[in-house]
Coordinates of C-alpha atoms and ligand atoms in Angstrom, one line a residue:
X1 CA 103.0 109.3 80.9
X2 CA 102.4 112.8 79.1
X3 CA 100.3 111.4 76.3
X4 CA 96.5 111.7 77.1
X5 CA 95.7 108.1 76.1
X6 CA 93.9 105.8 78.5
X7 CA 95.9 104.0 81.1
X8 CA 95.9 100.2 81.4
X9 CA 96.8 98.8 84.8
X10 CA 99.8 96.5 84.6
X11 CA 98.6 94.5 87.6
X12 CA 94.9 93.9 87.0
X13 CA 94.6 95.1 83.3
X14 CA 91.7 97.4 84.1
X15 CA 91.6 100.5 81.8
X16 CA 91.4 104.1 83.2
X17 CA 91.3 107.6 81.8
X18 CA 94.6 109.5 81.4
X19 CA 95.9 111.1 84.6
X20 CA 94.2 108.6 87.0
X21 CA 96.6 108.6 89.9
X22 CA 95.9 105.1 91.2
X23 CA 94.1 101.9 90.0
X24 CA 91.5 100.4 92.4
X25 CA 93.9 97.4 92.9
X26 CA 96.5 99.8 94.3
X27 CA 98.9 100.2 91.4
X28 CA 100.2 103.7 91.3
X29 CA 100.3 105.2 87.8
X30 CA 102.3 108.2 88.8
X31 CA 105.2 106.5 90.5
X32 CA 104.7 103.1 88.7
X33 CA 105.0 101.5 92.0
X34 CA 103.2 98.2 92.7
X35 CA 104.1 98.4 96.4
X36 CA 100.7 99.5 97.6
X37 CA 99.0 97.0 95.3
X38 CA 101.2 94.1 96.7
X39 CA 100.2 95.1 100.2
X40 CA 96.5 95.4 99.3
X41 CA 96.3 92.2 97.3
X42 CA 98.1 90.3 100.0
X43 CA 95.4 91.4 102.5
X44 CA 92.7 90.5 99.8
X45 CA 94.2 87.0 99.5
X46 CA 94.3 86.4 103.2
X47 CA 90.7 87.6 103.5
X48 CA 89.7 85.3 100.8
X49 CA 91.4 82.4 102.6
X50 CA 89.6 83.2 105.8
X51 CA 86.1 83.2 103.9
X52 CA 86.6 79.8 102.4
X53 CA 87.9 78.3 105.6
X54 CA 84.8 79.7 107.3
X55 CA 82.8 78.0 104.7
X56 CA 84.6 74.7 105.3
X57 CA 84.0 74.9 109.1
X58 CA 80.4 75.7 108.6
X59 CA 80.1 72.7 106.4
X60 CA 81.9 70.4 108.9
X61 CA 79.7 71.6 111.7
X62 CA 76.6 70.9 109.7
X63 CA 75.7 67.6 111.5
X64 CA 76.4 69.2 114.9
X65 CA 73.9 72.0 114.3
X66 CA 71.5 69.5 112.7
X67 CA 71.3 67.3 115.7
X68 CA 71.5 70.1 118.3
X69 CA 68.2 71.6 117.1
X70 CA 65.4 69.6 118.7
X71 CA 62.4 69.8 116.4
X72 CA 62.6 68.2 112.9
X73 CA 61.3 71.0 110.6
X74 CA 63.4 73.6 112.3
X75 CA 66.5 71.4 112.1
X76 CA 66.1 70.9 108.3
X77 CA 65.6 74.6 107.8
X78 CA 68.7 75.5 109.9
X79 CA 70.8 72.8 108.0
X80 CA 69.7 74.1 104.7
X81 CA 70.6 77.8 105.6
X82 CA 73.9 76.6 106.9
X83 CA 74.6 74.4 103.8
X84 CA 73.9 77.4 101.5
X85 CA 76.1 79.7 103.6
X86 CA 79.0 77.2 103.8
X87 CA 78.9 76.6 99.9
X88 CA 78.6 80.3 99.3
X89 CA 81.5 81.2 101.5
X90 CA 83.7 78.4 100.1
X91 CA 83.2 79.4 96.5
X92 CA 83.4 83.2 97.1
X93 CA 86.5 82.7 99.3
X94 CA 88.3 80.6 96.7
X95 CA 87.5 82.9 93.9
X96 CA 88.6 86.0 95.9
X97 CA 91.8 84.3 97.0
X98 CA 92.6 83.0 93.5
X99 CA 92.0 86.3 91.8
X100 CA 94.1 88.2 94.4
X101 CA 97.0 85.7 94.1
X102 CA 97.0 86.0 90.4
X103 CA 97.2 89.8 90.6
X104 CA 99.8 89.5 93.3
X105 CA 102.0 87.5 91.0
X106 CA 101.7 90.3 88.3
X107 CA 102.5 93.0 91.0
X108 CA 105.5 91.1 92.2
X109 CA 106.8 90.7 88.7
X110 CA 106.5 94.5 88.4
X111 CA 108.3 95.1 91.5
X112 CA 111.4 93.3 90.1
X113 CA 111.4 95.4 86.8
X114 CA 112.8 98.7 88.0
X115 CA 115.8 97.1 89.4
X116 CA 116.4 95.4 86.0
X117 CA 116.1 98.9 84.3
X118 CA 118.7 100.4 86.5
X119 CA 121.2 97.6 85.8
X120 CA 120.7 98.2 81.9
X121 CA 121.2 101.9 82.3
X122 CA 124.3 101.6 84.3
X123 CA 126.0 99.9 81.3
X124 CA 127.6 102.3 79.0
Ligands
ZN1 ZN1 94.9 97.6 88.8

């Protein structure tokens, strides 16, 4: 860690200048601990899941809102806005959850590494 070269995050592969204490994903360069990243990415994945579920619910409620609105042009406009929102939420939520889950896998792999190092060091 003493060499002044740029740092590459082991969780999300983003590059940072030397001596950056922590990546935006939560990986700690100083302690090499992915613990905070695991916690953060877990939250991010759950948030993504909530967004795409919201999109799905909005899509399923499309006919309800459509027939609840009395006048014809207003109903079409409301339905259109609802459709755009539902598709947007579903796509964004799925992308967010997928990206967070991939990084979470990387972070969890890193969490298992220090234990392996200790075992190797313990052998004479
Ligand atoms: Zn990172």
